[in-house]
C-alpha positions in Angstrom: 7.0 -60.7 -81.2 9.6 -61.5 -78.3 9.3 -64.5 -76.2 8.7 -63.6 -72.6 11.6 -65.7 -70.9 12.5 -65.1 -67.2 16.2 -65.2 -66.0 16.6 -67.8 -63.5 18.4 -67.5 -60.5 21.9 -68.9 -60.0 21.5 -72.0 -59.2 18.9 -73.4 -61.6 21.1 -74.2 -64.2 22.5 -77.1 -62.2 19.4 -78.0 -60.5 17.4 -78.0 -64.3 20.2 -79.2 -66.5 22.1 -82.5 -66.9 25.3 -81.6 -69.2 26.4 -84.4 -71.6 28.8 -83.2 -73.2 30.3 -80.3 -75.6 29.0 -79.9 -79.0 30.5 -76.7 -80.1 33.3 -73.9 -79.4 33.4 -70.5 -80.0 35.6 -67.8 -79.2 34.1 -66.8 -76.0 31.4 -69.4 -75.8 30.7 -73.0 -75.5 27.8 -75.1 -76.3 26.9 -78.1 -74.8 24.4 -81.2 -75.3 22.0 -81.4 -72.0 18.6 -82.9 -70.6 16.0 -81.0 -69.2 15.3 -82.9 -66.0 11.8 -82.1 -65.7 10.8 -82.9 -69.1 13.5 -84.9 -70.4 14.1 -82.7 -73.4 17.4 -82.6 -75.4 18.6 -79.0 -75.2 21.8 -77.0 -76.5 23.1 -74.9 -73.7 25.3 -72.2 -74.4 27.8 -71.1 -71.7 30.2 -67.9 -71.4 33.5 -69.5 -71.2 35.2 -68.6 -67.7 38.2 -66.8 -68.1 41.3 -65.7 -65.6 43.3 -64.3 -68.7 41.2 -61.1 -69.3 40.6 -58.0 -67.4 37.2 -57.0 -65.5 36.4 -54.8 -68.7 36.3 -57.1 -71.4 34.8 -59.6 -69.0 31.8 -56.8 -68.9 32.1 -56.7 -72.5 31.2 -60.5 -73.1 28.8 -60.7 -70.8 26.9 -58.0 -72.5 27.8 -59.6 -76.0 26.4 -62.9 -74.7 23.4 -61.5 -73.0 22.5 -59.4 -75.7 22.1 -62.3 -78.1 19.5 -64.4 -76.2 17.8 -60.8 -76.5 17.9 -60.8 -79.6 17.0 -64.0 -80.8 14.2 -63.9 -78.2 12.6 -61.1 -80.7 12.1 -63.7 -83.4 9.9 -66.8 -84.0 10.5 -68.6 -87.0 10.7 -72.2 -88.0 13.9 -72.0 -89.5 15.4 -70.0 -86.6 16.9 -71.8 -83.7 14.9 -71.2 -80.6 15.6 -69.8 -77.4 13.8 -72.0 -74.5 15.6 -70.7 -71.6 18.2 -68.5 -70.3 19.9 -67.5 -66.6 22.9 -67.0 -64.6 25.0 -70.0 -63.2 26.5 -70.2 -60.0 29.8 -68.4 -61.3 27.5 -65.2 -62.0 27.9 -66.2 -65.8 25.2 -66.5 -68.2 23.6 -69.2 -70.3 21.3 -70.1 -72.5 19.3 -72.8 -73.6 18.2 -73.6 -77.1 16.4 -76.3 -79.2 18.7 -78.8 -79.7 18.8 -79.1 -83.5 20.0 -83.0 -84.4 21.9 -83.0 -88.1 25.0 -81.4 -89.7 26.2 -77.9 -90.3 25.6 -77.0 -93.8 29.4 -76.8 -94.3 29.4 -80.3 -93.1 26.7 -81.4 -95.9 28.3 -80.3 -98.2 31.7 -81.5 -97.7 29.8 -85.0 -97.2 26.8 -84.7 -100.5 29.1 -82.2 -102.7 27.5 -79.7 -104.8 24.0 -79.3 -104.6 21.5 -79.9 -107.6 18.9 -76.7 -108.3 16.1 -79.1 -106.9 18.3 -80.0 -103.7 19.4 -76.1 -103.5 16.0 -74.4 -104.4 14.2 -75.3 -100.9 16.7 -74.7 -98.5 17.9 -71.5 -99.9 14.5 -70.3 -99.7 13.6 -71.4 -96.6 16.8 -69.6 -95.3 15.8 -66.5 -97.7 12.5 -66.6 -95.4 13.8 -66.7 -92.3 16.4 -63.3 -92.9 13.0 -61.6 -94.2 11.7 -62.2 -90.7 14.6 -61.3 -89.4 15.3 -58.1 -91.1 11.2 -57.0 -90.5 12.1 -56.9 -86.9 15.2 -55.1 -87.7 17.9 -57.4 -86.8 20.9 -58.2 -89.5 22.6 -61.6 -88.7 26.3 -60.2 -89.7 27.6 -63.7 -89.6 25.5 -65.6 -92.2 27.8 -68.9 -93.3 27.4 -72.4 -94.0 29.0 -73.2 -90.5 26.1 -71.1 -88.6 23.1 -73.0 -90.6 22.1 -76.2 -89.5 20.7 -79.4 -91.7 18.2 -81.4 -90.4 15.9 -84.0 -91.3 12.7 -85.2 -89.2 10.6 -86.0 -92.6 11.3 -87.0 -96.3 13.5 -83.4 -97.2 16.0 -81.8 -95.2 15.7 -78.2 -94.1 17.5 -75.9 -92.2 17.7 -73.5 -89.5 20.0 -70.4 -88.6 22.0 -71.1 -85.2 24.2 -68.1 -83.7 22.9 -64.3 -83.4 25.9 -63.7 -81.7 27.4 -60.4 -83.6 24.2 -59.7 -85.1 23.1 -56.2 -84.6 19.7 -53.9 -85.0 19.6 -52.0 -87.9 19.6 -48.1 -87.7 15.6 -47.5 -87.6 15.1 -50.0 -84.8 18.0 -49.5 -82.8 18.0 -48.4 -79.6 20.1 -46.5 -76.9 21.3 -50.0 -74.9 21.9 -51.7 -77.9 23.8 -48.9 -80.3 27.0 -49.4 -77.0 26.6 -53.0 -78.3 27.0 -52.8 -82.1 30.6 -54.2 -81.9 31.3 -53.0 -85.9 34.6 -52.5 -85.7 35.5 -54.9 -83.4 33.6 -57.9 -84.8 32.7 -58.0 -88.8 31.9 -61.3 -89.2 33.2 -63.9 -91.8 35.5 -62.0 -94.4 34.9 -65.0 -96.9 31.0 -64.0 -96.4 30.8 -60.7 -95.1 30.0 -57.5 -97.9 32.5 -55.2 -98.5 30.5 -52.5 -96.4 30.8 -54.7 -93.2 34.6 -55.3 -93.9 34.6 -51.5 -94.1 32.9 -51.5 -91.0 29.7 -49.6 -92.0 26.3 -49.8 -90.2 24.7 -53.1 -90.7 21.8 -53.8 -92.8 20.1 -56.4 -94.3 21.5 -56.0 -97.7 24.8 -57.6 -95.7 22.7 -60.7 -94.7 21.4 -61.2 -98.3 25.2 -60.9 -100.0 26.1 -63.7 -97.8 23.4 -65.5 -99.0 23.7 -65.0 -102.2 27.9 -66.3 -101.7 26.2 -69.4 -99.8 24.0 -70.0 -102.7 26.9 -70.0 -105.1 28.6 -72.6 -103.2 25.7 -75.4 -102.5 25.8 -75.1 -106.6 29.4 -75.4 -107.3 30.6 -76.7 -104.0 33.2 -74.5 -102.7 33.1 -71.0 -101.4 33.2 -68.6 -103.8 35.6 -65.7 -102.1 37.9 -68.0 -100.5 42.0 -67.4 -100.6 45.2 -68.5 -99.1 45.1 -65.9 -96.6 42.2 -63.3 -94.7 43.7 -60.5 -96.9 43.7 -62.2 -100.1 39.8 -62.9 -98.9 39.7 -58.7 -97.9 40.7 -57.8 -101.4 38.8 -59.9 -103.6 35.6 -58.5 -101.1 36.6 -55.5 -101.3 37.7 -54.9 -105.3 35.2 -53.3 -107.4 35.3 -56.9 -109.5 32.4 -58.2 -109.6 31.5 -61.8 -107.7 32.0 -64.5 -110.7 29.4 -66.2 -111.5 29.1 -70.4 -112.6 28.8 -70.6 -116.1 25.4 -72.4 -116.0 24.0 -69.0 -114.5 25.3 -66.6 -117.0 22.5 -66.8 -119.1 19.8 -67.9 -116.4 17.4 -65.9 -115.1 19.0 -67.0 -111.0 22.0 -65.3 -112.7 20.7 -62.1 -112.9 19.0 -61.9 -108.9 22.9 -63.1 -107.8 24.2 -60.1 -110.0 21.7 -57.8 -107.7 22.4 -59.6 -104.4 25.7 -59.8 -104.7 26.3 -56.1 -106.2 29.6 -54.6 -104.0 28.2 -51.0 -104.5 24.2 -51.4 -104.2 
């Protein structure tokens, strides 16, 4: 169910939040750790970059994409998807969005620090991810850039758990897509991260939940092995691996395991 979050005025960002420092940066936005004055709550404040090297048409496109992300996340309410708390426009007329602050590290960092995970360590994390994806897909939303760098591992109790971040290039599936979203799909402009992108996504085809499940399967294998399964020395090499009809290689331990059968279905290149 969509959260009713009213956009704030151009001055509300400065009045409500104290920025403490950057915690992440993407192609068109920067994420800051910030504190809300009224509550003292620590939040993640994402702002569109102010750039003078782009024309007005490109700027309008980036603003539309940014606002689209906040609208998509507002559709979702799930314990393993980062929650949108607030949104508005800054004094320069650029949008910002406020998300819950997730303490921890990305799954990518977690695997670097921990190494490959055992089946018992991997299973609950991947189950949580799958449950979050099901919720998004039921709302007609496909993430399109699921990867270890967009998954936070955090821990408030005895065991770690995950939260999905960054719906910046997410899209509505065909049956849920409306006219305003259709013009903002950017299917041929942004395809996600090739190492985790399904072949149909790299071909520029319409998004579907199958693309996210393909990425989920590759991430599961990476958790078990500690290394990306479809990596390469160049982007071209990665594209070649993903688009080739050759099945995604499975670790020997999965070849005769029931999980291996599931992985074959999830990672099927021409479903």
